[in-house]
PDB file of C-alpha atoms and ligand atoms in Angstrom:
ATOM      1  CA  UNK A  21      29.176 -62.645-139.762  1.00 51.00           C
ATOM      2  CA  UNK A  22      30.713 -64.126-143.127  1.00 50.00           C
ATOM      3  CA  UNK A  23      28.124 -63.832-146.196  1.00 50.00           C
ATOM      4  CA  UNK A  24      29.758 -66.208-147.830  1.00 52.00           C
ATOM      5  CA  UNK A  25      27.836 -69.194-145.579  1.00 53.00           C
ATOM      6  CA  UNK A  26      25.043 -67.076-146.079  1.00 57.00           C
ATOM      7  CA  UNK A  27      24.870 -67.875-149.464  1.00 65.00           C
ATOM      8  CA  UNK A  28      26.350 -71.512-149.445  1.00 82.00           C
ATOM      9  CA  UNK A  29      23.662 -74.114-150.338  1.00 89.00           C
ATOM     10  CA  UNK A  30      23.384 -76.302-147.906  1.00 93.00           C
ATOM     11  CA  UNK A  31      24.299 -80.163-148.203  1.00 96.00           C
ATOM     12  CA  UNK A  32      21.460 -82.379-149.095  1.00 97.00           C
ATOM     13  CA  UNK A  33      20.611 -86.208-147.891  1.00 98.00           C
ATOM     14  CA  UNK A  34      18.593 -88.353-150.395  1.00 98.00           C
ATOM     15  CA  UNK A  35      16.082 -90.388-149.059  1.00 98.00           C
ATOM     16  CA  UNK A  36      15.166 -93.323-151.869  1.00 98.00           C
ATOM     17  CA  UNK A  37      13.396 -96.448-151.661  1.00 98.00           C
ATOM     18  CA  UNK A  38      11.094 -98.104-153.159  1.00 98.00           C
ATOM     19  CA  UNK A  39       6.884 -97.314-152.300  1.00 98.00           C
ATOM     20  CA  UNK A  40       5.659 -98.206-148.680  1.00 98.00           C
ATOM     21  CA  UNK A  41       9.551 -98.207-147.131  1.00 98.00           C
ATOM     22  CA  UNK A  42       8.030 -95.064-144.565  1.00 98.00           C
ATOM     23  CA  UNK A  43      10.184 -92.317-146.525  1.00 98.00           C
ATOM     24  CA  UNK A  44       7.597 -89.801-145.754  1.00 98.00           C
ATOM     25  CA  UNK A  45       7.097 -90.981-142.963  1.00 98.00           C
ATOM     26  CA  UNK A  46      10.483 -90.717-141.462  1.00 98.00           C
ATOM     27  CA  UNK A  47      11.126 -86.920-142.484  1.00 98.00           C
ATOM     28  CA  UNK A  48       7.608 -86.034-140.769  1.00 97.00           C
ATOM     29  CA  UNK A  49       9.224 -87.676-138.030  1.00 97.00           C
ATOM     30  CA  UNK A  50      12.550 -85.644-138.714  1.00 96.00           C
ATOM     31  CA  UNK A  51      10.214 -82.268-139.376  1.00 95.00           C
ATOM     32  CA  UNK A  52       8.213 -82.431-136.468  1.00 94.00           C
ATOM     33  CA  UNK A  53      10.987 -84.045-133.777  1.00 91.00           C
ATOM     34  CA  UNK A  54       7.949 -86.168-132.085  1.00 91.00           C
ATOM     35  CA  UNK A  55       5.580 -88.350-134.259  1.00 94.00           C
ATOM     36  CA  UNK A  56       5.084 -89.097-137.561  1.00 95.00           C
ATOM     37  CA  UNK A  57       2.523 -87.954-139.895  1.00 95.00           C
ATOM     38  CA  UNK A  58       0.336 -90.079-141.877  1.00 95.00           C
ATOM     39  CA  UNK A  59       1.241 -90.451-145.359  1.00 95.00           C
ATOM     40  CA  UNK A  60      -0.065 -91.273-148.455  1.00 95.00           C
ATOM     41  CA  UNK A  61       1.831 -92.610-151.821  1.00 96.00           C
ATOM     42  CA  UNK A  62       4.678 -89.573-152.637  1.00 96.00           C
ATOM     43  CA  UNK A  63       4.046 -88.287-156.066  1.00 97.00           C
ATOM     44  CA  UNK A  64       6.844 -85.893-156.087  1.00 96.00           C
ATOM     45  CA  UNK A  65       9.796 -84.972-154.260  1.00 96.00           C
ATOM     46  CA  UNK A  66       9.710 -82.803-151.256  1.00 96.00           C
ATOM     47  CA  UNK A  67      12.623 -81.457-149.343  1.00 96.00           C
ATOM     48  CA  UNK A  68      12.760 -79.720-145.588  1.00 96.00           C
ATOM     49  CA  UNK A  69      15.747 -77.920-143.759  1.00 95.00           C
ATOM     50  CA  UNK A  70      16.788 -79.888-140.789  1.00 94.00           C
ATOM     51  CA  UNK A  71      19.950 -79.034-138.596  1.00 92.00           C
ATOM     52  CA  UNK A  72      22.106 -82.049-137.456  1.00 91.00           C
ATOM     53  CA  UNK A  73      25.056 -81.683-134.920  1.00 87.00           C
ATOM     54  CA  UNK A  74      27.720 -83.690-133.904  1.00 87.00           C
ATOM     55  CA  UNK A  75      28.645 -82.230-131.018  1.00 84.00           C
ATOM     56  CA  UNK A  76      25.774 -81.369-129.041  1.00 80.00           C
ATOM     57  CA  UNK A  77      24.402 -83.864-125.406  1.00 80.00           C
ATOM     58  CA  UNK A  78      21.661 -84.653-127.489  1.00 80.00           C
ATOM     59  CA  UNK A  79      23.583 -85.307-130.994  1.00 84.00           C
ATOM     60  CA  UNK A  80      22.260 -88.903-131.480  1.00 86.00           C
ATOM     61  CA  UNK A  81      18.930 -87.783-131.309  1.00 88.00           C
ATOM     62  CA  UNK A  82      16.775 -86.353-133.695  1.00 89.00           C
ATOM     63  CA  UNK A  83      14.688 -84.635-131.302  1.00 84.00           C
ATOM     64  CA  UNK A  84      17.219 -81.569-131.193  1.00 71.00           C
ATOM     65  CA  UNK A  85      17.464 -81.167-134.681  1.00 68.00           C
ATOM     66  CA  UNK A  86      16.281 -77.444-133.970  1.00 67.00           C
ATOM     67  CA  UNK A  87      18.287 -76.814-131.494  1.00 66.00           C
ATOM     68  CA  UNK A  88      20.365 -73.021-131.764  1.00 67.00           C
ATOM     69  CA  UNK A  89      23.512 -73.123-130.075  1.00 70.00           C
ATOM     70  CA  UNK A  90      25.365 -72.490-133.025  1.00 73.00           C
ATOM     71  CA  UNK A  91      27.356 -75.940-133.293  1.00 79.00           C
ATOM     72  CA  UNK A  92      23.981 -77.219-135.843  1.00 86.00           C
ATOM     73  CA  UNK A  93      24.751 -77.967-139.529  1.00 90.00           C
ATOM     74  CA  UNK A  94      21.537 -77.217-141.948  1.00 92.00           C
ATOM     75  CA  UNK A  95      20.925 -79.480-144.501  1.00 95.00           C
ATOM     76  CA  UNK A  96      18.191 -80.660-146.708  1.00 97.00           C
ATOM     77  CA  UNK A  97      16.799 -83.982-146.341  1.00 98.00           C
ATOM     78  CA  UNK A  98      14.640 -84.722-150.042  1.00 98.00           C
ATOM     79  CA  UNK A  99      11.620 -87.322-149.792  1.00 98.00           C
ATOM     80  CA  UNK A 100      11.030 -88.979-153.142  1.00 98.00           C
ATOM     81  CA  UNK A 101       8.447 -91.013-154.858  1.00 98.00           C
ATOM     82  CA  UNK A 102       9.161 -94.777-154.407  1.00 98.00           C
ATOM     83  CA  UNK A 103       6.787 -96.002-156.941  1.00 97.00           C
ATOM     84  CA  UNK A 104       8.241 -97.688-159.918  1.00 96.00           C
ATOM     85  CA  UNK A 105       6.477 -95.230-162.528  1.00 97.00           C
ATOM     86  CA  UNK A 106       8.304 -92.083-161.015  1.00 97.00           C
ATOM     87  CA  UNK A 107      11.652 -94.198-160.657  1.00 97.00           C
ATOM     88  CA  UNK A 108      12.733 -91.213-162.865  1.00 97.00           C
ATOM     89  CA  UNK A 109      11.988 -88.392-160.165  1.00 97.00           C
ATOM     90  CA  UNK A 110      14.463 -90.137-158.048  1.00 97.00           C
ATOM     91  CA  UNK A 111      16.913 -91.009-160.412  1.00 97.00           C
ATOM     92  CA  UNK A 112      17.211 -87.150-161.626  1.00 97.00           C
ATOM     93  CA  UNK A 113      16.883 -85.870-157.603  1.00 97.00           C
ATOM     94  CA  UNK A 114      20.092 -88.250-157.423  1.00 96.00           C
ATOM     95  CA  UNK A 115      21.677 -87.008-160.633  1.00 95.00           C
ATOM     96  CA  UNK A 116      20.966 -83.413-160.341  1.00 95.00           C
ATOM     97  CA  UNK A 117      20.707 -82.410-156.541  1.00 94.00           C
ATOM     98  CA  UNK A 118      23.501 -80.382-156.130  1.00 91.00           C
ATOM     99  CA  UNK A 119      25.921 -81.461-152.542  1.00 94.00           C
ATOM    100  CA  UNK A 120      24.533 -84.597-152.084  1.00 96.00           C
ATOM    101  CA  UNK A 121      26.835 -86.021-149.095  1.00 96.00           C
ATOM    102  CA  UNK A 122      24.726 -89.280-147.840  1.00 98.00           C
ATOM    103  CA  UNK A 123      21.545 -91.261-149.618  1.00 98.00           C
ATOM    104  CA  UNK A 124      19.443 -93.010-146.869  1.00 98.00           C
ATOM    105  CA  UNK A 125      17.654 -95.970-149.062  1.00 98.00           C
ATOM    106  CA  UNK A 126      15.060 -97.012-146.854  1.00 98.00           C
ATOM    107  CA  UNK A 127      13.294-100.706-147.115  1.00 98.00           C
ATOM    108  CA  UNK A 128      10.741-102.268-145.931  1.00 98.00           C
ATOM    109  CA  UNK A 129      12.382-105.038-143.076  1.00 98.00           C
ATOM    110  CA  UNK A 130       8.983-106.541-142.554  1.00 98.00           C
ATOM    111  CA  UNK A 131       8.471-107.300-146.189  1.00 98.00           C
ATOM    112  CA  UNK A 132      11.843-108.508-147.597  1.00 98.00           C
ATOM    113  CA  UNK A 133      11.233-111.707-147.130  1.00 97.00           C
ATOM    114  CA  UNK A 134       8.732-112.321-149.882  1.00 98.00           C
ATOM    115  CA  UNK A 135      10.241-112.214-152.887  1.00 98.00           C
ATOM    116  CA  UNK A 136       7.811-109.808-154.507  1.00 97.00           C
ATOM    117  CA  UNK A 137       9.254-107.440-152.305  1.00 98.00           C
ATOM    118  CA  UNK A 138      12.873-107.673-151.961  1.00 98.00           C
ATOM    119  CA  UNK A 139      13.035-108.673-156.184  1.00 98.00           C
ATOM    120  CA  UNK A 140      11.814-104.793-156.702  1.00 98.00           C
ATOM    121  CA  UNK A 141      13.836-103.161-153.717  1.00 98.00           C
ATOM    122  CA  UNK A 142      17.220-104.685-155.173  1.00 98.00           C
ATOM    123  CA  UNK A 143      16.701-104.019-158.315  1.00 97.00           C
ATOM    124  CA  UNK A 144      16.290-100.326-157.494  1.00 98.00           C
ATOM    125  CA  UNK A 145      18.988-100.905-155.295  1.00 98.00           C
ATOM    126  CA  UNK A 146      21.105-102.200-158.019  1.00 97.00           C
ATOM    127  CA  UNK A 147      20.245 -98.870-160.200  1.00 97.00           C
ATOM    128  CA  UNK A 148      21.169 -96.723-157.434  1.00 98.00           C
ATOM    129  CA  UNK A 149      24.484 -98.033-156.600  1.00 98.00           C
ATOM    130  CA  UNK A 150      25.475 -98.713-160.069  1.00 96.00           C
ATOM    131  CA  UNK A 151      24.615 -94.761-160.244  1.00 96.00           C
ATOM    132  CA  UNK A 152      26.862 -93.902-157.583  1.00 96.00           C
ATOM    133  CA  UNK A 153      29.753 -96.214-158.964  1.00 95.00           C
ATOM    134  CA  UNK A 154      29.775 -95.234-162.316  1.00 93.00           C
ATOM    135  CA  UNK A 155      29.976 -91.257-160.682  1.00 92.00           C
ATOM    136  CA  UNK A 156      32.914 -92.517-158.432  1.00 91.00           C
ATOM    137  CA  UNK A 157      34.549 -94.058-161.412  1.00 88.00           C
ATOM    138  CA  UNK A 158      34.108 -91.069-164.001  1.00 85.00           C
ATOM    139  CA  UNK A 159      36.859 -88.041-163.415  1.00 64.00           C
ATOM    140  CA  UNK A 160      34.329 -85.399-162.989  1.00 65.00           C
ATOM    141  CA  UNK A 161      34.702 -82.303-160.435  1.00 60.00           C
ATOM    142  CA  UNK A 162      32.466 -83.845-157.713  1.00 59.00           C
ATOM    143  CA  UNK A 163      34.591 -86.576-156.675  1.00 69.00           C
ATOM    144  CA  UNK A 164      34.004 -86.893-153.527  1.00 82.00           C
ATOM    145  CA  UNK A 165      32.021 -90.238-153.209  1.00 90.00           C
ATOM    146  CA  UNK A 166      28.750 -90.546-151.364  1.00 96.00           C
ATOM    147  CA  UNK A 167      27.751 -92.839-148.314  1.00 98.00           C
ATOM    148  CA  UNK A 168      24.925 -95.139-149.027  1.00 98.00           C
ATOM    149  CA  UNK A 169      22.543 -95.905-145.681  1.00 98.00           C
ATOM    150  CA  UNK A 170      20.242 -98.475-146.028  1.00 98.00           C
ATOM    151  CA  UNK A 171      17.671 -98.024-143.300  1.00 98.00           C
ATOM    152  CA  UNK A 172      15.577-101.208-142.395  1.00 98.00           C
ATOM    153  CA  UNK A 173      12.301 -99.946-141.259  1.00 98.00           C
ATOM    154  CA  UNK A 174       9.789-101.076-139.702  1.00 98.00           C
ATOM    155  CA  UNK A 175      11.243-103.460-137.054  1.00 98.00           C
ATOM    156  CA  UNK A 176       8.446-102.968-134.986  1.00 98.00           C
ATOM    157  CA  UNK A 177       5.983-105.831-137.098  1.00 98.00           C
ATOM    158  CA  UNK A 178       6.859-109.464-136.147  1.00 97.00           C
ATOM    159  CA  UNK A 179       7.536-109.944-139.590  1.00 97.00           C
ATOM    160  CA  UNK A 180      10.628-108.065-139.704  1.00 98.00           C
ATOM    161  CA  UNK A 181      13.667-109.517-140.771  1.00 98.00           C
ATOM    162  CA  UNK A 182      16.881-107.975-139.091  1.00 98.00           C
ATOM    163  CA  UNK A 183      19.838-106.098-140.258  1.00 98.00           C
ATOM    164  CA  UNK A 184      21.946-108.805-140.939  1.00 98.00           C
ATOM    165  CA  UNK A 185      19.214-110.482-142.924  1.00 98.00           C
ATOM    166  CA  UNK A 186      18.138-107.654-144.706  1.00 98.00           C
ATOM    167  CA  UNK A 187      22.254-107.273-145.737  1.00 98.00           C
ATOM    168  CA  UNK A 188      22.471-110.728-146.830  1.00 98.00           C
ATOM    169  CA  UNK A 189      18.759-110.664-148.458  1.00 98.00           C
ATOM    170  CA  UNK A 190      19.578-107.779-150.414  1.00 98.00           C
ATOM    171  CA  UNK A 191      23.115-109.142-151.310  1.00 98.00           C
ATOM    172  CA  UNK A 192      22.184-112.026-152.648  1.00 98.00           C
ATOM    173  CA  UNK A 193      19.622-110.612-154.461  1.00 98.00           C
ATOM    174  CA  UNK A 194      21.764-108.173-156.150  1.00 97.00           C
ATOM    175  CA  UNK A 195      24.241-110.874-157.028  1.00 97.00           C
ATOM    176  CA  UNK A 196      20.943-112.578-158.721  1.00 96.00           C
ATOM    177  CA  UNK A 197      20.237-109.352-160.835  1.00 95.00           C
ATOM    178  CA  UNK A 198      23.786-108.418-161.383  1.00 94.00           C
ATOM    179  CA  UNK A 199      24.236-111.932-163.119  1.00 92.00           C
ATOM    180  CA  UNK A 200      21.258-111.702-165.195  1.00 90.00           C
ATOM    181  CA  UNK A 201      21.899-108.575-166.168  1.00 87.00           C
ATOM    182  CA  UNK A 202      25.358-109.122-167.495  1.00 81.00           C
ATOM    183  CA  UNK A 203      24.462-112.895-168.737  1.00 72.00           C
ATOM    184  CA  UNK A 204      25.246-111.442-172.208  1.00 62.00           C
ATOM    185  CA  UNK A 205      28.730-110.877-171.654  1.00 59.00           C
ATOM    186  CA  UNK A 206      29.488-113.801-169.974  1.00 56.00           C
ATOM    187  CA  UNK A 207      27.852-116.313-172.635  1.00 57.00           C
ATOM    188  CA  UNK A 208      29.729-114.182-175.579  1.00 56.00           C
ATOM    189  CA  UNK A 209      32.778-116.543-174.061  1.00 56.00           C
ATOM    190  CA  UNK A 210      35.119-113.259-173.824  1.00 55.00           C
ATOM    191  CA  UNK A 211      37.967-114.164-171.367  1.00 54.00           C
ATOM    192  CA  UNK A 212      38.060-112.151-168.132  1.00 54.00           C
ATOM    193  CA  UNK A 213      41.068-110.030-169.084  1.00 55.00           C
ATOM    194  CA  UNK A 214      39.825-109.478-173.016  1.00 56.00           C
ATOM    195  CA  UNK A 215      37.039-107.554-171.485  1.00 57.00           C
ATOM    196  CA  UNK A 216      36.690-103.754-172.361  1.00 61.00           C
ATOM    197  CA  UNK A 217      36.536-101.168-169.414  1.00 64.00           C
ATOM    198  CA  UNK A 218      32.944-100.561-170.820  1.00 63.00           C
ATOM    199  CA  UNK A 219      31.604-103.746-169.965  1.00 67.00           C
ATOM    200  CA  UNK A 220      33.741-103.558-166.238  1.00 71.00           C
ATOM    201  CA  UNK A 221      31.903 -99.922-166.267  1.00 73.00           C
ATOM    202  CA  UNK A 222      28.604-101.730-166.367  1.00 82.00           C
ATOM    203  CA  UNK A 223      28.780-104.370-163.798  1.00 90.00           C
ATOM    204  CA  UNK A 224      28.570-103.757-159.894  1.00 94.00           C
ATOM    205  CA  UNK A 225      31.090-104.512-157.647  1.00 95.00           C
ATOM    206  CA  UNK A 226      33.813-106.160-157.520  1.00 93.00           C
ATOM    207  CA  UNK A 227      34.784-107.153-161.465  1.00 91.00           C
ATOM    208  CA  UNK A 228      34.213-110.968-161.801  1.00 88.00           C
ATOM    209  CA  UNK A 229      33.101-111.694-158.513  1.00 91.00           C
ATOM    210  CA  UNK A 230      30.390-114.399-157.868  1.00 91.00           C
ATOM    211  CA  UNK A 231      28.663-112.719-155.131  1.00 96.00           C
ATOM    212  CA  UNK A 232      27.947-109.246-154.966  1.00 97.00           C
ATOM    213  CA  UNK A 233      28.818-108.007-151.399  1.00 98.00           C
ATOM    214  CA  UNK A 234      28.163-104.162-150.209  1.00 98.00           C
ATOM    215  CA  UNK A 235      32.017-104.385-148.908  1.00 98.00           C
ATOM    216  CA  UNK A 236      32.567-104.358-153.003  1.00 97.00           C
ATOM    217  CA  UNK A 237      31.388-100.729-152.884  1.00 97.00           C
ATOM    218  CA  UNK A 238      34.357 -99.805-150.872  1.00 96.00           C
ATOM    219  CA  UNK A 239      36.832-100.411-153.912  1.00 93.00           C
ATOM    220  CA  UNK A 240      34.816 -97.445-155.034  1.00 93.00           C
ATOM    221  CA  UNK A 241      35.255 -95.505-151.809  1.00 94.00           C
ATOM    222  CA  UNK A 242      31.171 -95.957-151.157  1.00 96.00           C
ATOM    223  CA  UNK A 243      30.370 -97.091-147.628  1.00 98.00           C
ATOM    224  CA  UNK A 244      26.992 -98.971-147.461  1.00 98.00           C
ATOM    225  CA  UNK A 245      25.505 -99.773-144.042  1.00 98.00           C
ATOM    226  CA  UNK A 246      22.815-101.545-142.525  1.00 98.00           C
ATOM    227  CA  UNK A 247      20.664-100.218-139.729  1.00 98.00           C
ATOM    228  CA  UNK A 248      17.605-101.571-138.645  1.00 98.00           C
ATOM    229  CA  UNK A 249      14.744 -98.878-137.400  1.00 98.00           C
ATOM    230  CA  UNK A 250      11.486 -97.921-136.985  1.00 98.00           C
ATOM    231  CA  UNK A 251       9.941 -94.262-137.762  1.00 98.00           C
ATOM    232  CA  UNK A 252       6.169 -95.458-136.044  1.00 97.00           C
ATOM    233  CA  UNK A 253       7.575 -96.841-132.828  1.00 96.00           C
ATOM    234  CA  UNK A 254      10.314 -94.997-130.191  1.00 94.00           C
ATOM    235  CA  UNK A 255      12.282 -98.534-129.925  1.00 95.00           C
ATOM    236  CA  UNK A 256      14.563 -99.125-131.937  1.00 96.00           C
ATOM    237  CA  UNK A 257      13.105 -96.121-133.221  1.00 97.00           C
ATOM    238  CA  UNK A 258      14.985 -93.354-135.612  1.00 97.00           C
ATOM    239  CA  UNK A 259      17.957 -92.284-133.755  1.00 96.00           C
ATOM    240  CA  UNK A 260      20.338 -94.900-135.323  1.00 97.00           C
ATOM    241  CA  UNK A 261      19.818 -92.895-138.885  1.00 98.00           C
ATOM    242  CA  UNK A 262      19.545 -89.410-137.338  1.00 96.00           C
ATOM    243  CA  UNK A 263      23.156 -90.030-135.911  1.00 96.00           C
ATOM    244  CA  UNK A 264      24.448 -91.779-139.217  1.00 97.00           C
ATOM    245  CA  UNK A 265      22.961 -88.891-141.348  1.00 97.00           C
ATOM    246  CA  UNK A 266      24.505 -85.927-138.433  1.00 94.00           C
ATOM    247  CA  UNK A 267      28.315 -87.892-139.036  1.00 95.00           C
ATOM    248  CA  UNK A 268      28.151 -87.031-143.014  1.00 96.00           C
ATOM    249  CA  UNK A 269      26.984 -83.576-143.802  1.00 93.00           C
TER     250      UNK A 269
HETATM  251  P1  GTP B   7       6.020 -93.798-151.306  1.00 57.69           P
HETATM  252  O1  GTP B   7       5.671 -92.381-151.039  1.00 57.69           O
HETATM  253  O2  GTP B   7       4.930 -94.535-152.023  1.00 57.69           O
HETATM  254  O3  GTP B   7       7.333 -93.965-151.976  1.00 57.69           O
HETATM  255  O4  GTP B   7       6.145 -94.551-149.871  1.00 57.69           O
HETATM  256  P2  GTP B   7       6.974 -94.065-148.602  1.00 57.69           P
HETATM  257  O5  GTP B   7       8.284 -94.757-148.581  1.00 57.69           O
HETATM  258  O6  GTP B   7       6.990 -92.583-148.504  1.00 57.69           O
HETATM  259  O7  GTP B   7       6.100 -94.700-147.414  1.00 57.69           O
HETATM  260  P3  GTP B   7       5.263 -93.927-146.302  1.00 57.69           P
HETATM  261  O8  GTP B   7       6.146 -93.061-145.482  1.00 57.69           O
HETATM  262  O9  GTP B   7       4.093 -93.306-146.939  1.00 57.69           O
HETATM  263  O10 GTP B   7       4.825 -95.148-145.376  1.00 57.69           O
HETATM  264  C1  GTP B   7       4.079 -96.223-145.891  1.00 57.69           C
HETATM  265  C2  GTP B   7       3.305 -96.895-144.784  1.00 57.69           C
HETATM  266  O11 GTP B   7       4.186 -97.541-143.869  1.00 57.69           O
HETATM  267  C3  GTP B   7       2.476 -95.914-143.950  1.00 57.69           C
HETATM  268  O12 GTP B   7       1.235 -96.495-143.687  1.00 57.69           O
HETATM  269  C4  GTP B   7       3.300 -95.766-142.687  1.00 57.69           C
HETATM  270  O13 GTP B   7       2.515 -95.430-141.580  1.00 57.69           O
HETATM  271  C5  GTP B   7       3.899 -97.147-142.542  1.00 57.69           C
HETATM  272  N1  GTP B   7       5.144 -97.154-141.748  1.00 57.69           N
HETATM  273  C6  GTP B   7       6.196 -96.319-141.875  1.00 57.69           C
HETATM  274  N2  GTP B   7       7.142 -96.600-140.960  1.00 57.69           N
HETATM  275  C7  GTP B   7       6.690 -97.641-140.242  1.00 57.69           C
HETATM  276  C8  GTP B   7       7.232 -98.391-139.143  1.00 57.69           C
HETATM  277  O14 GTP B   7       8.332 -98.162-138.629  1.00 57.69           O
HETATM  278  N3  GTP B   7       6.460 -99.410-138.688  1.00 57.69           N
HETATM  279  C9  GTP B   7       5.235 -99.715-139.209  1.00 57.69           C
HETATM  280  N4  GTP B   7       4.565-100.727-138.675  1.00 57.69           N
HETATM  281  N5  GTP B   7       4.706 -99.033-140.236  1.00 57.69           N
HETATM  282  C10 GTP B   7       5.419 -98.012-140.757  1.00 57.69           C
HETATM  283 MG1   MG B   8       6.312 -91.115-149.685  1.00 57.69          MG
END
């Protein structure tokens, strides 16, 4: 047996989100392979040891996740605190969890379509990504860049808007912020190519671009994908993101 995998720290997945999304819900789910818990508003992060395969009959399923045969990879999955006030507990879990290979950012489907909703999600969306392009774009030792899923929950309620609404939703939204936020810079009447890489280091996406689209992310090697879910109900239930997560640790 080789000590040295012994001793490796295992990979970690972030989950993030904003309060309500069913974080905690979904790793009780994960933990306990059959039903959720009930959960109450996370105050601090929490992380469990969950093995994932990719090679196993049941691999898409989360239901295995403790299954022996040797072929299992052990990772950590870390729950954190959507509310607004802790925004910082996630934001350092993202900046200082060590092997992060995947963040699942989990929203609310059923809720995204009032605007008192999805204005909040994006936003923290917008920090999170902006995060994880400014770490893809800085020549640091941990290069490799890291696969953003976000997991529409909650398809279950009648309300729920689907994956390719929640995409365009959140897209448009983030084009919203993104142009408010760098409103500054384009009033100042600086031509495009006069621009410093500063201000290019502070603006999302594609440099320039009118609408923000997740494909953007890829000029930063960051895949962002879409699945729609539910942790309280088996259909479509949580396999989708259990098989997504397995593929990237
Ligand atoms: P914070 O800890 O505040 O960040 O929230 P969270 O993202 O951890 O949310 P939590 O897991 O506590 O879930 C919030 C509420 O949504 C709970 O009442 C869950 O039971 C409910 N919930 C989670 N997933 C689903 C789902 O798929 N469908 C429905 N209908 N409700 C869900
Ligand atoms: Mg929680």
């Amino acid at each position: 047996l080789s000590s040295s995998s012994t001793y490796t720290t295992p990979p970690s997945v972030l989950l993030l989100g904003p309060d309500n999304a069913g974080k905690t819900a979904l790793l009780t789910l994960f933990e306990r392979g059959t039903k959720p818990a009930s959960t109450h508003t996370s105050q601090v992060a929490h992380s469990i040891e969950l093995n994932a395969s990719t090679d196993s009959v049941t691999r898409s399923s989360f239901r295995n996740h403790d299954d022996a045969t040797g072929t299992h990879t052990k990772f950590f999955l870390v729950d954190t605190p959507g509310h607004g006030k802790l925004r910082n507990v996630a934001m350092g879990k993202l900046a200082r969890t060590e092997k992060v290979k995947a963040v699942v950012f989990m929203v609310d489907a059923a809720a995204l379509g009032e605007q008192e909703t999805l204005a909040p999600t994006a936003a923290y969306l917008y920090d999170v990504l902006l995060f994880l392009q400014k770490r893809a774009t800085s020549k640091g030792k941990d290069k490799a860049s890291i696969p953003v899923l976000i997991a529409a929950n909650k398809m279950d309620l009648f309300t729920a808007l689907p994956a390719t609404m929640v995409k365009s939703h959140l897209e448009l939204e983030l084009s919203r912020i993104r142009a408010s936020r760098s409103k500054g810079l384009l009033d100042s009447g600086v031509g495009m190519d006069d621009v410093g890489s500063e201000e290019q280091d502070g603006w999302l996406g594609e440099y320039g671009s009118e609408k923000f689209t997740f494909q953007q992310m890829g000029e930063f090697d960051i895949d962002v994908e879409v699945l729609a879910g539910s942790v309280l109900t088996e259909e479509p239930g949580a396999d989708k993101w259990w098989w997504w997560i397995a593929q990237r640790i």
